[in-house]
Amino acid sequence: MTIGEQPAYLRVADDLRKQIVNGALPPHTRLPSQARIREEYGVSDTVALEARKVLMAEGLVEGRSGSGTYVRERPVPRRVARSAYRSSGSTPFRQEQAEAGARGTWESRSEQVEADPEIAERLAIKPGDRVMRTKYVFRDAGEPMMLSTSWEPLAVTGRTPVMLPEEGPLGGCGVVERMAAIDVIVDNVAEEVGARPGLAGELLALGGVPGHVVLVIERTYFASGRPVETADVVVPADRYRVAYHLPVK
């Protein structure tokens, strides 16, 4: 193989991918069998198998027990809006759903846990310090669209009316409003976006398949330089795009 030349299995996968994208192989169509791929492209069984594995790992096709491999329905990506903080007494998800006229729902569960080293570093506390961890599943028209896990140091919120993010007099309000109620003034929010393969539990909750990529938004709220809440927001990359709308100052 010369420099820059693709391996045979990638060339086959590229051609099949093009047929899927341009509609020559529409959704729910059976992918050519391994024997047919071998004959049409003049490749070995091993190359044909590896090409099919590539398409399956990319989420373009799916295997059906006893039936074969079929082209998957390709969802049209929708937007998850992210914007500068707005004082409205609600969380960003509630704000975005209201502005879009959508009927989003969510469920949550909070529990006290010990901060692992990564979360401790993000919150500028010691590993093992107690934090309130809250896990969310957000839905749009009943479809899981986003997961979120937040951590708040109990050294800040413990034994206060806002210790439980979704309960009490300010339950369901945004971090900024909840912190302000205990005289902690949030003055900065940082978000970092990355991508990685979804974990098994995440993909199960989001309705994805093994190998699918997720976008991860790592968000931290600060008050005078001190982190008071950090969260991981997980979004399926094949169904949603994260759109930022930030004012020019």
Backbone as numpy.savetxt, mean C-alpha at the origin, in Angstrom:
# Nx Ny Nz CAx CAy CAz Cx Cy Cz
25.43 -15.32 -25.55 24.58 -14.13 -25.55 25.46 -12.89 -25.55
25.26 -11.99 -26.46 26.06 -10.77 -26.55 25.61 -9.78 -25.49
26.49 -8.78 -25.24 26.18 -7.76 -24.24 24.91 -7.01 -24.64
24.00 -6.87 -23.69 22.77 -6.13 -23.96 21.65 -6.99 -24.50
21.94 -8.23 -24.88 20.90 -9.11 -25.41 20.13 -9.74 -24.26
18.80 -9.75 -24.38 17.98 -10.33 -23.33 18.02 -11.85 -23.37
17.89 -12.48 -22.22 17.72 -13.93 -22.21 16.46 -14.31 -22.97
16.42 -15.52 -23.50 15.30 -15.96 -24.33 13.97 -15.87 -23.59
13.95 -16.25 -22.30 12.68 -16.26 -21.59 12.11 -14.85 -21.42
13.01 -13.83 -21.31 12.53 -12.45 -21.21 12.01 -11.94 -22.55
12.62 -12.37 -23.63 12.12 -11.97 -24.95 10.72 -12.54 -25.19
10.52 -13.79 -24.78 9.20 -14.40 -24.93 8.20 -13.69 -24.04
8.59 -13.43 -22.80 7.70 -12.73 -21.86 7.35 -11.34 -22.38
8.33 -10.64 -22.97 8.07 -9.30 -23.51 7.02 -9.35 -24.61
7.13 -10.33 -25.50 6.18 -10.42 -26.60 4.77 -10.75 -26.10
4.69 -11.68 -25.16 3.38 -12.02 -24.60 2.80 -10.84 -23.82
3.66 -10.10 -23.12 3.20 -8.93 -22.39 2.61 -7.90 -23.34
3.26 -7.67 -24.47 2.75 -6.72 -25.46 1.36 -7.14 -25.95
1.17 -8.43 -26.16 -0.13 -8.92 -26.61 -1.21 -8.71 -25.54
-0.80 -8.81 -24.29 -1.76 -8.56 -23.21 -2.11 -7.08 -23.14
-1.11 -6.23 -23.26 -1.31 -4.78 -23.15 -2.12 -4.23 -24.32
-1.83 -4.72 -25.54 -2.53 -4.17 -26.72 -3.88 -4.84 -26.98
-4.25 -5.81 -26.16 -5.56 -6.42 -26.28 -5.63 -7.65 -27.15
-4.50 -8.04 -27.75 -4.51 -9.25 -28.56 -4.82 -10.48 -27.69
-4.41 -10.39 -26.43 -4.77 -11.40 -25.44 -5.58 -10.69 -24.36
-6.89 -10.58 -24.55 -7.72 -9.82 -23.61 -7.90 -10.55 -22.28
-8.42 -9.84 -21.27 -8.65 -10.45 -19.96 -9.49 -11.72 -20.06
-9.15 -12.70 -19.24 -9.84 -13.98 -19.13 -9.53 -14.93 -20.30
-8.63 -14.48 -21.20 -8.20 -15.37 -22.29 -7.13 -16.32 -21.75
-7.19 -17.56 -22.21 -6.20 -18.53 -21.77 -4.87 -18.24 -22.44
-3.81 -18.18 -21.66 -2.48 -17.95 -22.20 -2.06 -19.17 -23.02
-1.33 -18.97 -24.12 -0.85 -20.13 -24.88 -0.17 -21.14 -23.97
-0.40 -22.40 -24.24 0.17 -23.46 -23.40 1.68 -23.46 -23.52
2.31 -24.15 -22.59 3.78 -24.24 -22.62 4.25 -24.88 -23.92
3.53 -25.88 -24.39 3.91 -26.54 -25.64 3.78 -25.59 -26.83
2.72 -24.79 -26.83 2.52 -23.86 -27.94 3.57 -22.75 -27.92
3.91 -22.27 -26.75 4.96 -21.26 -26.64 6.28 -21.83 -27.17
6.55 -23.04 -26.80 7.78 -23.70 -27.24 7.83 -23.77 -28.77
6.71 -24.14 -29.38 6.66 -24.28 -30.83 6.70 -22.92 -31.54
5.92 -21.95 -31.06 5.83 -20.66 -31.74 7.13 -19.87 -31.67
7.82 -19.98 -30.55 9.03 -19.16 -30.36 10.32 -19.96 -30.57
10.19 -21.25 -30.78 11.37 -22.07 -31.00 12.28 -22.13 -29.79
11.68 -22.28 -28.62 12.46 -22.30 -27.39 12.23 -23.62 -26.66
12.98 -23.84 -25.62 12.87 -25.06 -24.83 11.70 -24.97 -23.86
11.34 -26.10 -23.29 10.29 -26.12 -22.26 10.68 -25.24 -21.08
11.96 -25.26 -20.73 12.42 -24.46 -19.59 12.21 -22.97 -19.85
12.54 -22.52 -21.07 12.37 -21.10 -21.42 10.89 -20.74 -21.41
10.05 -21.61 -21.96 8.61 -21.35 -21.99 8.05 -21.24 -20.57
8.49 -22.12 -19.69 8.02 -22.10 -18.32 8.47 -20.83 -17.60
9.73 -20.44 -17.81 10.24 -19.24 -17.15 9.52 -17.98 -17.64
9.18 -17.94 -18.92 8.44 -16.78 -19.46 7.08 -16.67 -18.80
6.41 -17.78 -18.62 5.10 -17.78 -17.95 5.24 -17.34 -16.50
6.32 -17.77 -15.85 6.56 -17.37 -14.46 6.75 -15.86 -14.34
7.42 -15.26 -15.33 7.62 -13.81 -15.31 6.28 -13.08 -15.35
5.42 -13.51 -16.26 4.11 -12.86 -16.40 3.27 -13.06 -15.15
3.40 -14.21 -14.52 2.64 -14.47 -13.30 3.16 -13.60 -12.16
4.49 -13.46 -12.06 5.08 -12.62 -11.01 4.70 -11.16 -11.19
4.50 -10.73 -12.43 4.10 -9.35 -12.71 2.61 -9.12 -12.49
1.88 -10.19 -12.19 0.46 -10.06 -11.94 -0.38 -9.93 -13.20
0.18 -10.25 -14.36 -0.55 -10.13 -15.62 -1.40 -11.36 -15.91
-0.98 -12.50 -15.37 -1.73 -13.73 -15.59 -1.90 -14.45 -14.26
-2.83 -15.38 -14.21 -3.07 -16.16 -13.00 -3.35 -17.60 -13.37
-2.89 -18.50 -12.54 -3.15 -19.92 -12.78 -4.48 -20.34 -12.18
-5.19 -21.19 -12.90 -6.45 -21.73 -12.41 -6.30 -23.25 -12.35
-6.50 -23.79 -11.18 -6.26 -25.21 -10.96 -7.02 -26.08 -11.96
-6.26 -26.93 -12.65 -6.83 -27.87 -13.60 -7.31 -27.26 -14.89
-7.07 -25.95 -15.09 -7.60 -25.28 -16.28 -6.52 -24.62 -17.13
-5.50 -24.09 -16.48 -4.46 -23.42 -17.24 -4.14 -22.05 -16.67
-3.51 -21.22 -17.47 -3.11 -19.88 -17.06 -3.88 -18.86 -17.89
-4.46 -17.87 -17.22 -5.34 -16.91 -17.90 -4.88 -15.47 -17.65
-5.20 -14.62 -18.62 -4.88 -13.19 -18.49 -5.80 -12.58 -17.44
-5.20 -11.84 -16.52 -5.98 -11.21 -15.45 -6.62 -9.91 -15.93
-7.73 -9.58 -15.30 -8.37 -8.28 -15.53 -7.42 -7.20 -15.02
-7.17 -6.18 -15.85 -6.25 -5.12 -15.44 -7.06 -3.96 -14.88
-6.94 -3.68 -13.57 -7.73 -2.59 -12.99 -7.24 -1.24 -13.49
-8.17 -0.29 -13.59 -7.81 1.08 -13.93 -7.40 1.78 -12.64
-6.14 2.24 -12.54 -5.69 2.84 -11.28 -6.51 4.06 -10.89
-6.84 4.13 -9.61 -7.51 5.30 -9.05 -6.55 6.04 -8.15
-6.88 7.27 -7.83 -5.98 8.10 -7.06 -6.29 8.08 -5.57
-5.22 8.06 -4.79 -5.31 8.33 -3.37 -4.66 9.68 -3.18
-5.46 10.70 -2.86 -4.94 12.07 -2.78 -4.21 12.29 -1.47
-3.08 12.97 -1.56 -2.34 13.42 -0.38 -2.14 14.91 -0.55
-2.38 15.68 0.48 -2.24 17.13 0.36 -1.73 17.72 1.65
-1.42 19.01 1.59 -0.95 19.70 2.78 -2.02 19.63 3.86
-1.60 19.71 5.11 -2.53 19.59 6.23 -3.59 20.68 6.17
-4.84 20.27 6.42 -5.95 21.21 6.49 -6.67 21.01 7.81
-6.91 22.11 8.52 -7.59 22.03 9.81 -9.07 21.81 9.59
-9.52 20.59 9.82 -10.93 20.29 9.58 -11.53 19.41 10.66
-10.68 18.99 11.62 -11.19 18.13 12.68 -11.35 16.69 12.28
-10.81 16.30 11.13 -10.93 14.91 10.70 -9.60 14.44 10.14
-9.50 13.12 9.93 -8.27 12.54 9.40 -8.16 12.83 7.91
-6.93 12.69 7.33 -6.78 12.90 5.88 -7.71 12.02 5.06
-7.90 10.75 5.48 -8.79 9.86 4.72 -10.21 10.41 4.70
-10.71 10.86 5.85 -12.06 11.41 5.90 -12.17 12.66 5.05
-11.14 13.52 5.07 -11.15 14.73 4.26 -11.21 14.38 2.77
-10.35 13.44 2.36 -10.27 13.09 0.94 -11.55 12.42 0.47
-12.14 11.57 1.29 -13.38 10.91 0.92 -14.52 11.92 0.78
-14.56 12.89 1.69 -15.62 13.90 1.64 -15.49 14.76 0.38
-14.26 15.13 0.02 -14.06 15.99 -1.14 -14.37 15.25 -2.43
-14.13 13.94 -2.44 -14.39 13.15 -3.65 -15.84 12.68 -3.73
-16.61 12.95 -2.68 -17.99 12.49 -2.66 -18.10 10.98 -2.52
-17.05 10.35 -2.02 -17.03 8.89 -1.89 -17.61 8.47 -0.54
-17.93 7.20 -0.45 -18.46 6.66 0.78 -17.49 5.64 1.35
-16.40 6.15 1.86 -15.39 5.28 2.41 -15.75 4.82 3.82
-15.31 3.63 4.15 -15.49 3.09 5.48 -14.15 2.59 5.99
-14.06 2.37 7.28 -12.81 1.88 7.83 -13.10 1.12 9.12
-12.16 0.30 9.48 -12.21 -0.40 10.76 -10.84 -0.30 11.39
-10.79 -0.31 12.71 -9.51 -0.11 13.39 -9.44 -0.95 14.65
-8.22 -1.15 15.10 -7.99 -1.88 16.35 -6.73 -1.33 17.00
-6.84 -0.90 18.26 -5.71 -0.32 18.98 -5.26 -1.25 20.10
-3.96 -1.27 20.36 -3.43 -2.05 21.47 -2.08 -1.47 21.89
-1.76 -1.64 23.17 -0.47 -1.20 23.68 0.57 -2.28 23.40
1.70 -1.86 22.84 2.79 -2.80 22.53 4.13 -2.12 22.86
5.18 -2.91 22.83 6.52 -2.37 23.00 7.07 -1.97 21.63
7.72 -0.83 21.56 8.29 -0.35 20.30 9.48 -1.22 19.90
9.46 -1.71 18.65 10.63 -2.43 18.17 11.70 -1.40 17.78
12.92 -1.84 17.48 14.00 -0.88 17.21 13.68 0.12 16.08
13.03 -0.34 15.01 12.73 0.56 13.90 11.75 1.66 14.31
10.67 1.27 14.97 9.67 2.25 15.39 10.25 3.15 16.48
11.05 2.59 17.36 11.69 3.41 18.39 12.56 4.49 17.77
13.29 4.14 16.72 14.13 5.14 16.05 13.27 6.22 15.40
12.17 5.83 14.78 11.31 6.81 14.12 10.63 7.74 15.12
10.39 7.24 16.33 9.73 8.06 17.35 10.72 8.68 18.33
12.00 8.43 18.12 13.04 8.97 19.00 12.82 8.55 20.46
12.48 7.27 20.63 12.32 6.70 21.96 13.22 5.47 22.06
13.19 4.79 23.19 14.02 3.61 23.37 13.26 2.35 22.95
13.96 1.37 22.34 13.30 0.10 22.05 12.71 -0.49 23.33
11.50 -0.96 23.23 10.83 -1.50 24.40 9.91 -0.52 25.09
10.04 0.79 24.77 9.11 1.76 25.34 7.70 1.46 24.85
6.72 1.77 25.66 5.34 1.45 25.32 4.78 2.46 24.30
4.07 1.93 23.32 3.41 2.76 22.31 2.00 2.23 22.10
1.14 3.12 21.59 -0.19 2.69 21.19 -0.14 2.40 19.70
-0.38 1.17 19.32 -0.39 0.78 17.91 -1.84 0.62 17.45
-2.17 1.29 16.35 -3.52 1.20 15.80 -3.43 0.74 14.36
-4.15 -0.33 14.04 -4.18 -0.86 12.68 -5.52 -0.53 12.04
-5.47 -0.06 10.80 -6.66 0.33 10.06 -6.77 -0.44 8.76
-8.00 -0.71 8.34 -8.31 -1.14 6.98 -9.31 -0.14 6.43
-8.96 0.53 5.34 -9.83 1.50 4.70 -10.45 0.88 3.46
-11.73 1.17 3.24 -12.44 0.60 2.10 -13.11 1.70 1.29
-13.18 1.49 0.00 -13.88 2.39 -0.92 -14.95 1.56 -1.62
-16.23 1.88 -1.39 -17.35 1.11 -1.94 -17.21 -0.37 -1.57
-16.73 -0.63 -0.37 -16.61 -1.99 0.12 -15.33 -2.70 -0.27
-14.54 -2.11 -1.16 -13.29 -2.73 -1.62 -12.11 -2.25 -0.79
-11.30 -3.18 -0.23 -10.12 -2.74 0.52 -9.21 -1.91 -0.37
-8.87 -0.71 0.07 -8.06 0.18 -0.75 -6.75 0.59 -0.06
-6.68 0.46 1.24 -5.51 0.99 1.93 -5.43 0.40 3.33
-4.22 0.12 3.78 -3.97 -0.29 5.15 -3.11 0.77 5.83
-3.26 0.90 7.11 -2.42 1.84 7.84 -2.16 1.29 9.23
-0.92 1.44 9.67 -0.56 1.11 11.05 0.13 2.32 11.65
-0.40 2.83 12.75 0.20 4.00 13.39 0.72 3.64 14.78
1.71 4.39 15.21 2.29 4.21 16.54 2.42 5.57 17.21
1.95 5.67 18.45 2.07 6.90 19.22 2.72 6.57 20.56
3.75 7.33 20.97 4.41 7.04 22.25 3.48 7.32 23.42
3.34 6.36 24.31 2.47 6.56 25.46 3.06 7.56 26.45
4.34 7.87 26.30 4.93 8.94 27.11 4.28 10.28 26.78
3.68 10.38 25.57 3.00 11.60 25.15 1.50 11.51 25.42
0.87 10.40 25.01 -0.59 10.32 25.06 -1.14 9.48 26.21
-0.28 8.72 26.89 -0.76 7.85 27.95 -1.51 8.60 29.03
-2.60 8.00 29.48 -3.44 8.55 30.55 -4.00 9.93 30.20
-4.26 10.14 28.91 -4.90 11.38 28.45 -6.19 11.00 27.72
-7.06 11.94 27.47 -8.31 11.63 26.75 -8.10 11.18 25.31
-6.87 11.37 24.77 -6.64 11.00 23.36 -5.76 9.77 23.25
-5.63 9.00 24.31 -4.74 7.83 24.27 -5.17 6.84 23.20
-6.49 6.67 23.03 -7.02 5.78 21.99 -7.46 6.63 20.80
-6.80 6.50 19.64 -7.09 7.37 18.50 -8.53 7.37 18.02
-9.22 6.24 18.16 -10.58 6.14 17.63 -11.65 6.11 18.72
-11.28 6.44 19.94 -12.25 6.44 21.03 -12.12 7.74 21.83
-13.09 7.97 22.71 -13.05 9.16 23.54 -13.62 10.38 22.85
-13.53 11.55 23.48 -14.16 12.76 22.95 -13.62 13.22 21.61
-12.37 12.85 21.30 -11.78 13.24 20.02 -11.50 12.03 19.14
-12.16 10.93 19.42 -11.97 9.73 18.60 -12.31 9.99 17.15
-11.41 9.59 16.26 -11.65 9.78 14.83 -11.15 11.09 14.29
-10.71 12.01 15.17 -10.14 13.27 14.69 -8.71 13.04 14.22
-8.17 14.00 13.51 -6.81 13.88 13.01 -5.79 14.01 14.13
-4.55 13.61 13.82 -3.48 13.66 14.82 -3.28 15.08 15.33
-3.34 16.07 14.44 -3.07 17.46 14.84 -4.08 17.92 15.89
-5.37 17.67 15.65 -6.39 18.09 16.61 -6.27 17.34 17.92
-6.02 16.04 17.85 -5.91 15.24 19.07 -4.74 15.69 19.92
-3.60 15.94 19.28 -2.42 16.39 20.03 -2.63 17.78 20.62
-3.28 18.65 19.86 -3.54 20.00 20.36 -4.37 19.97 21.63
-5.25 18.96 21.75 -6.11 18.86 22.92 -5.31 18.58 24.19
-4.09 18.06 24.05 -3.24 17.83 25.23 -2.03 18.76 25.19
-2.21 19.90 24.49 -1.19 20.96 24.44 0.11 20.52 23.76
-0.01 19.62 22.80 1.12 19.23 21.96 0.82 19.79 20.57
1.61 20.76 20.13 1.33 21.47 18.90 2.16 20.88 17.75
1.49 20.20 16.85 2.15 19.61 15.68 2.46 20.73 14.69
3.73 20.81 14.27 4.12 21.88 13.36 4.82 21.39 12.10
4.93 20.07 11.95 5.59 19.55 10.74 5.14 18.11 10.51
4.97 17.76 9.24 4.62 16.39 8.85 5.55 15.97 7.73
6.18 14.81 7.86 7.08 14.30 6.83 6.53 13.00 6.27
6.57 12.85 4.94 6.15 11.62 4.29 7.24 11.15 3.33
7.50 9.88 3.35 8.47 9.26 2.45 7.79 8.09 1.77
7.84 8.04 0.43 7.13 7.02 -0.34 8.12 6.02 -0.92
7.83 4.76 -0.76 8.65 3.70 -1.33 7.76 2.60 -1.89
8.39 1.60 -2.49 7.65 0.46 -3.06 8.38 -0.82 -2.71
7.61 -1.88 -2.50 8.18 -3.20 -2.19 7.13 -4.26 -2.46
7.54 -5.53 -2.55 6.53 -6.60 -2.66 5.66 -6.61 -1.42
4.37 -6.81 -1.61 3.46 -6.86 -0.47 3.70 -8.08 0.39
3.57 -7.90 1.70 3.66 -9.04 2.60 2.41 -9.90 2.48
2.52 -11.15 2.85 1.39 -12.07 2.66 0.12 -11.57 3.34
0.25 -11.09 4.58 -0.92 -10.60 5.30 -1.51 -9.35 4.67
-0.65 -8.48 4.15 -1.13 -7.26 3.50 -1.92 -7.59 2.23
-1.36 -8.48 1.43 -2.03 -8.83 0.17 -3.33 -9.58 0.42
-3.37 -10.37 1.48 -4.61 -11.05 1.84 -5.69 -10.02 2.20
-5.31 -9.01 2.97 -6.27 -7.99 3.40 -6.70 -7.10 2.24
-5.80 -6.87 1.28 -6.08 -5.97 0.16 -6.63 -6.69 -1.06
-6.73 -8.00 -1.01 -7.26 -8.74 -2.15 -6.28 -8.88 -3.29
-4.98 -8.83 -3.00 -3.96 -8.98 -4.03 -3.49 -10.41 -4.14
-2.53 -10.64 -5.01 -1.96 -11.97 -5.19 -0.48 -11.92 -4.86
0.12 -13.05 -4.49 1.54 -13.06 -4.14 2.39 -12.44 -5.25
3.34 -11.62 -4.84 4.22 -10.97 -5.80 3.80 -9.56 -6.15
2.57 -9.17 -5.84 2.13 -7.82 -6.15 2.92 -6.79 -5.35
3.13 -5.65 -5.98 3.88 -4.56 -5.35 2.92 -3.62 -4.63
3.35 -3.11 -3.50 2.57 -2.11 -2.76 3.40 -0.85 -2.61
2.71 0.29 -2.55 3.34 1.54 -2.20 3.24 1.72 -0.69
4.33 2.16 -0.07 4.34 2.37 1.37 4.68 3.83 1.64
3.75 4.52 2.31 3.97 5.91 2.71 4.34 5.90 4.19
5.57 6.29 4.48 6.02 6.38 5.87 5.81 7.83 6.33
4.86 8.03 7.24 4.48 9.37 7.66 4.81 9.57 9.13
5.34 10.75 9.45 5.64 11.08 10.85 5.21 12.51 11.13
4.50 12.70 12.26 4.11 14.03 12.73 5.11 14.47 13.80
5.50 15.76 13.74 6.46 16.31 14.69 5.86 17.50 15.43
6.27 17.65 16.69 5.93 18.83 17.48 7.23 19.39 18.05
7.64 20.54 17.54 8.91 21.16 17.95 10.08 20.19 17.79
10.07 19.46 16.69 11.15 18.53 16.38 11.00 17.16 17.01
10.02 16.97 17.87 9.82 15.68 18.53 8.77 14.87 17.78
9.08 13.63 17.37 8.05 12.80 16.71 6.96 12.41 17.72
5.70 12.63 17.33 4.59 12.29 18.24 3.67 11.23 17.65
3.85 10.92 16.39 3.10 9.83 15.74 3.83 9.44 14.48
3.91 8.15 14.22 4.47 7.68 12.95 3.57 6.57 12.44
3.51 6.43 11.13 2.59 5.46 10.54 3.13 4.94 9.22
2.73 3.73 8.88 2.97 3.16 7.55 1.62 3.01 6.86
1.47 3.65 5.72 0.25 3.55 4.92 0.58 2.68 3.71
-0.17 1.60 3.51 0.12 0.63 2.45 -1.00 0.67 1.42
-0.61 0.88 0.15 -1.57 1.02 -0.95 -1.20 0.05 -2.07
-2.14 -0.73 -2.63 -1.81 -1.64 -3.74 -1.44 -0.84 -4.98
-0.23 -1.06 -5.49 0.29 -0.24 -6.59 -0.41 -0.49 -7.91
-1.04 -1.66 -8.07 -1.70 -1.94 -9.35 -3.07 -1.30 -9.45
-3.62 -0.84 -8.33 -4.98 -0.29 -8.33 -5.04 1.20 -7.98
-3.98 1.73 -7.37 -4.03 3.11 -6.92 -2.72 3.84 -7.23
-2.84 5.14 -7.43 -1.71 6.03 -7.56 -1.79 7.06 -6.44
-0.66 7.41 -5.87 -0.64 8.40 -4.80 -0.37 9.75 -5.42
-1.34 10.68 -5.30 -1.24 12.00 -5.92 -1.07 13.06 -4.84
-0.04 13.90 -4.98 0.22 14.94 -4.01 -0.21 16.29 -4.55
-0.89 17.08 -3.71 -1.30 18.44 -4.05 -0.78 19.35 -2.95
0.30 20.05 -3.22 0.95 20.86 -2.19 0.98 22.32 -2.61
0.64 23.23 -1.70 0.63 24.66 -2.05 2.05 25.19 -2.25
2.19 26.18 -3.09 3.46 26.85 -3.30 3.56 27.99 -2.32
4.60 28.01 -1.54 4.76 29.08 -0.54 5.78 30.11 -1.03
